[in-house]
mmCIF file of C-alpha atoms in Angstrom:
data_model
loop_
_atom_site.group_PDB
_atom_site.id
_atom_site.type_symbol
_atom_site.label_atom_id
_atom_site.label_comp_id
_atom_site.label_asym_id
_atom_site.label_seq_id
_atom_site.Cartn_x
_atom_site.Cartn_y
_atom_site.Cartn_z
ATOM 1 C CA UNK A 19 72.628 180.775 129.243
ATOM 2 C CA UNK A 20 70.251 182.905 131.235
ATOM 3 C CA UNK A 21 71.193 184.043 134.776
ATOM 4 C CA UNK A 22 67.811 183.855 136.958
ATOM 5 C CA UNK A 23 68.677 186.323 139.667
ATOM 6 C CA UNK A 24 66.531 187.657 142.367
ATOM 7 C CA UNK A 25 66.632 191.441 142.641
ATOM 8 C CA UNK A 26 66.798 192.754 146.188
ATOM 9 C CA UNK A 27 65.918 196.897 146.775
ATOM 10 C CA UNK A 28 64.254 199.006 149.179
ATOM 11 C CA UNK A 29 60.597 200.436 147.747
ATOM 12 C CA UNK A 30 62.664 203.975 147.444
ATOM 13 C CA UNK A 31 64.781 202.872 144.808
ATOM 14 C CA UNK A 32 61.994 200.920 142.982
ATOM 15 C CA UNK A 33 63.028 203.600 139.915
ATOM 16 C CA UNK A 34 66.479 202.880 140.077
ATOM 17 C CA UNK A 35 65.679 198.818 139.894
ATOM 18 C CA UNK A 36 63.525 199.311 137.335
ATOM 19 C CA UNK A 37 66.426 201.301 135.484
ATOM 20 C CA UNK A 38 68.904 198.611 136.517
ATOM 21 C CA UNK A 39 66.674 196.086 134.591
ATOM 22 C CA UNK A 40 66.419 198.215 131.389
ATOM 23 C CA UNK A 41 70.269 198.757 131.608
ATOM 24 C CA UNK A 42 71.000 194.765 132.303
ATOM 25 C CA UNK A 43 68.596 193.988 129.121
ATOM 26 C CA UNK A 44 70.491 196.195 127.039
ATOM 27 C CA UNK A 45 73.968 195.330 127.694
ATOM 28 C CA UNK A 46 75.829 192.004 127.452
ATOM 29 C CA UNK A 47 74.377 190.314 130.019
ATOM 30 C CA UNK A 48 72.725 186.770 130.202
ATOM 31 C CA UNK A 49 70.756 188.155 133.358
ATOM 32 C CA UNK A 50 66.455 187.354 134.038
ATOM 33 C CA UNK A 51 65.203 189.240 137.535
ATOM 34 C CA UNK A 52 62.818 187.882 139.812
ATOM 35 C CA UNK A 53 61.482 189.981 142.184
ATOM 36 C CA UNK A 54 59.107 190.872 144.602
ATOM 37 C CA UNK A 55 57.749 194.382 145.410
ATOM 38 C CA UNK A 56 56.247 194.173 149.199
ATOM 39 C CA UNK A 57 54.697 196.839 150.477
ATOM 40 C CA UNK A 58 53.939 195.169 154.015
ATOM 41 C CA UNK A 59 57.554 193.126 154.461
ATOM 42 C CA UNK A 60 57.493 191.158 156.919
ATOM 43 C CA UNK A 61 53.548 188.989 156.286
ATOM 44 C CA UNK A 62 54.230 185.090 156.140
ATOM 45 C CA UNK A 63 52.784 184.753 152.369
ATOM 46 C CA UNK A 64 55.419 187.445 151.858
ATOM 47 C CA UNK A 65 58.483 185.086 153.428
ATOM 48 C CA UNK A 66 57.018 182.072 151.270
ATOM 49 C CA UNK A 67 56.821 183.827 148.063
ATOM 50 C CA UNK A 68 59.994 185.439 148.556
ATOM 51 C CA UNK A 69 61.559 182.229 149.633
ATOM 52 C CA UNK A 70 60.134 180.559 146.771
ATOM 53 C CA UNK A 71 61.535 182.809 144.182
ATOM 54 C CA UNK A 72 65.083 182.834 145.760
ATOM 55 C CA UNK A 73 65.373 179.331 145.683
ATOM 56 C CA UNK A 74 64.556 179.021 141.669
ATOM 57 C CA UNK A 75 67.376 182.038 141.314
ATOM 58 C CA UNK A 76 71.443 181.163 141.144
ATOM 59 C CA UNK A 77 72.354 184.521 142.855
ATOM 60 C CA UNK A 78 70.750 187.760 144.489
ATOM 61 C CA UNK A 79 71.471 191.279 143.294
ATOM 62 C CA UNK A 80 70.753 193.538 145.939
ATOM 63 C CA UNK A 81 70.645 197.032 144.999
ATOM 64 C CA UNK A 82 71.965 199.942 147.559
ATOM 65 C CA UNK A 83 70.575 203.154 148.026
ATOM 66 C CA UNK A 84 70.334 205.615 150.435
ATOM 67 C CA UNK A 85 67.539 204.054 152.672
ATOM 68 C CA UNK A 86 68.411 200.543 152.164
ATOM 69 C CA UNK A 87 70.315 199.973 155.269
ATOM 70 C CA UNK A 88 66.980 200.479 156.934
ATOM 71 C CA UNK A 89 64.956 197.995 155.100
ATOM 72 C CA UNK A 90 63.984 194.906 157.110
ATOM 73 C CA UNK A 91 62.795 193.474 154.334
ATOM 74 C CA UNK A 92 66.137 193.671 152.170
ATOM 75 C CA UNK A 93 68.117 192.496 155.736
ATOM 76 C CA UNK A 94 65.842 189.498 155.357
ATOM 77 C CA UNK A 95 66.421 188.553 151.695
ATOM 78 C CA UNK A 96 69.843 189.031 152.366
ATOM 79 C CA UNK A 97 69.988 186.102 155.163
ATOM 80 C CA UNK A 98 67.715 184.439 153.244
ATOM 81 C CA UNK A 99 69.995 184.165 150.225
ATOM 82 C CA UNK A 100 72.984 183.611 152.443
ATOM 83 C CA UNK A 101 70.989 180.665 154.049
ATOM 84 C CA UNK A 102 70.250 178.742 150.826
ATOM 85 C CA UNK A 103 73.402 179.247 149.372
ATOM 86 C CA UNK A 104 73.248 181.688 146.208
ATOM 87 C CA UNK A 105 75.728 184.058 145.446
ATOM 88 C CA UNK A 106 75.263 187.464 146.383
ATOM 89 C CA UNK A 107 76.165 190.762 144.971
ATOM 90 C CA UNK A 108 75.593 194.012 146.483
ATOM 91 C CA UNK A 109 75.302 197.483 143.865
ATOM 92 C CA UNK A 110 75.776 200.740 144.748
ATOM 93 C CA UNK A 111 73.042 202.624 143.126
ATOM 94 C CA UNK A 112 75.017 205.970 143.856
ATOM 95 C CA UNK A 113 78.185 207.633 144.604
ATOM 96 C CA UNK A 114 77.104 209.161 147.609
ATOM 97 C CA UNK A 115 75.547 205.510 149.298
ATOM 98 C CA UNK A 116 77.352 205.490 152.363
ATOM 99 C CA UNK A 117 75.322 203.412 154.456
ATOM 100 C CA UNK A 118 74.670 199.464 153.942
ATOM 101 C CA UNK A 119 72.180 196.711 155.360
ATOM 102 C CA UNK A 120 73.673 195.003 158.585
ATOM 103 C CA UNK A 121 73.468 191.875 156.337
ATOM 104 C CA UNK A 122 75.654 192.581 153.754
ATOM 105 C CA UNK A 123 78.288 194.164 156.645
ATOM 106 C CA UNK A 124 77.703 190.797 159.115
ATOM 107 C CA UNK A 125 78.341 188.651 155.697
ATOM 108 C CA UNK A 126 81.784 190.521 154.792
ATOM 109 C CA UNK A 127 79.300 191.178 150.849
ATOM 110 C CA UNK A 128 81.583 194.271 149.393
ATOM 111 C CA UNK A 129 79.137 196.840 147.783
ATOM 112 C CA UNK A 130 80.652 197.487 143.983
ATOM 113 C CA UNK A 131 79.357 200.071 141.787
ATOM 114 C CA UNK A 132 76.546 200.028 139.019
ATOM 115 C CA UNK A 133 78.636 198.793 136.347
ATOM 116 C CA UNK A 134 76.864 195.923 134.425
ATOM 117 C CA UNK A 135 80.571 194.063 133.588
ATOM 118 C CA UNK A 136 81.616 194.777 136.587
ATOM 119 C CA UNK A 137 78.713 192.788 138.006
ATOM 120 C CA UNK A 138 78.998 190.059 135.957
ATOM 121 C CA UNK A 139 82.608 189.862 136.896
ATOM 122 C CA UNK A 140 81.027 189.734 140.276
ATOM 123 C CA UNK A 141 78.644 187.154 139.380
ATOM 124 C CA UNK A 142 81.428 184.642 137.719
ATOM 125 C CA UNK A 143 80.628 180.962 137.004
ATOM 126 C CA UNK A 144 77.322 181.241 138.522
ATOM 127 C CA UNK A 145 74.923 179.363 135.959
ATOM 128 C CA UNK A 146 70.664 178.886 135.966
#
C-alpha cells in the first residue's frame, strides 16, 4: 500500500527533491509525494493549500540542505505536521548539512541520511 507523504524542502534543494523522488520511485518503496513549491511562503492560500495537502498525507519527509535551517516556510510545515499529528522524518541531503530548521531541533526530529531503507525504517507502520 502506497505511502502519501508530503515532501518538505527549501526552493535551493528543489534538484535534490526532485532527485529524491526519482530515487524513491525506483527503489522498494511504497512512497507517493505531495508537495508544494512556494515561491512567496508565507500568503494565506499558501497555509490552506499546504494545510490541505498535509492533512491527506500519513507522514512528512522533510529534506535538509544547506539553507534549510533558514526557510520559514519549511519551519512552518514542520509545526504544521507536528500539529496534526503525522509522522515526521527529517533527510540529510548531504554529508556536509550541518545546520537544521529550529523545528526539527525544538521537536527532538533526528536528521538521518538519504538512504531510501533507511527511511522507510524511519517511516515504520505508518499506512495511507
Amino acid at each position: 500500500m502506497a505511502r502519501n507523504v508530503f515532501l518538505s524542502f527549501a526552493m535551493d534543494d528543489q534538484q535534490s527533491a526532485n532527485a529524491f523522488r526519482a530515487q524513491a520511485r525506483n527503489g522498494q518503496s511504497d512512497l507517493e509525494f505531495r508537495d508544494y513549491s512556494v515561491k512567496e511562503p508565507f500568503e494565506r492560500a499558501w497555509k490552506t493549500n499546504v494545510e490541505r495537502l498535509i492533512r491527506r498525507c500519513s507522514a512528512t519527509i522533510c529534506l535538509v540542505g544547506e539553507s534549510t535551517w533558514s526557510s520559514d516556510a519549511v519551519d512552518w510545515e514542520i509545526r504544521k505536521s507536528e500539529e496534526l499529528g503525522k509522522k515526521l522524518v527529517a533527510v540529510r541531503l548531504g554529508p556536509d548539512v550541518r545546520r537544521h530548521p529550529r523545528a526539527l531541533r525544538d521537536l527532538g526530529i533526528a536528521v538521518v541520511p538519504w538512504d531510501i531503507e533507511a527511511i522507510m525504517r524511519e517511516l515504520g507502520g505508518v499506512q495511507g
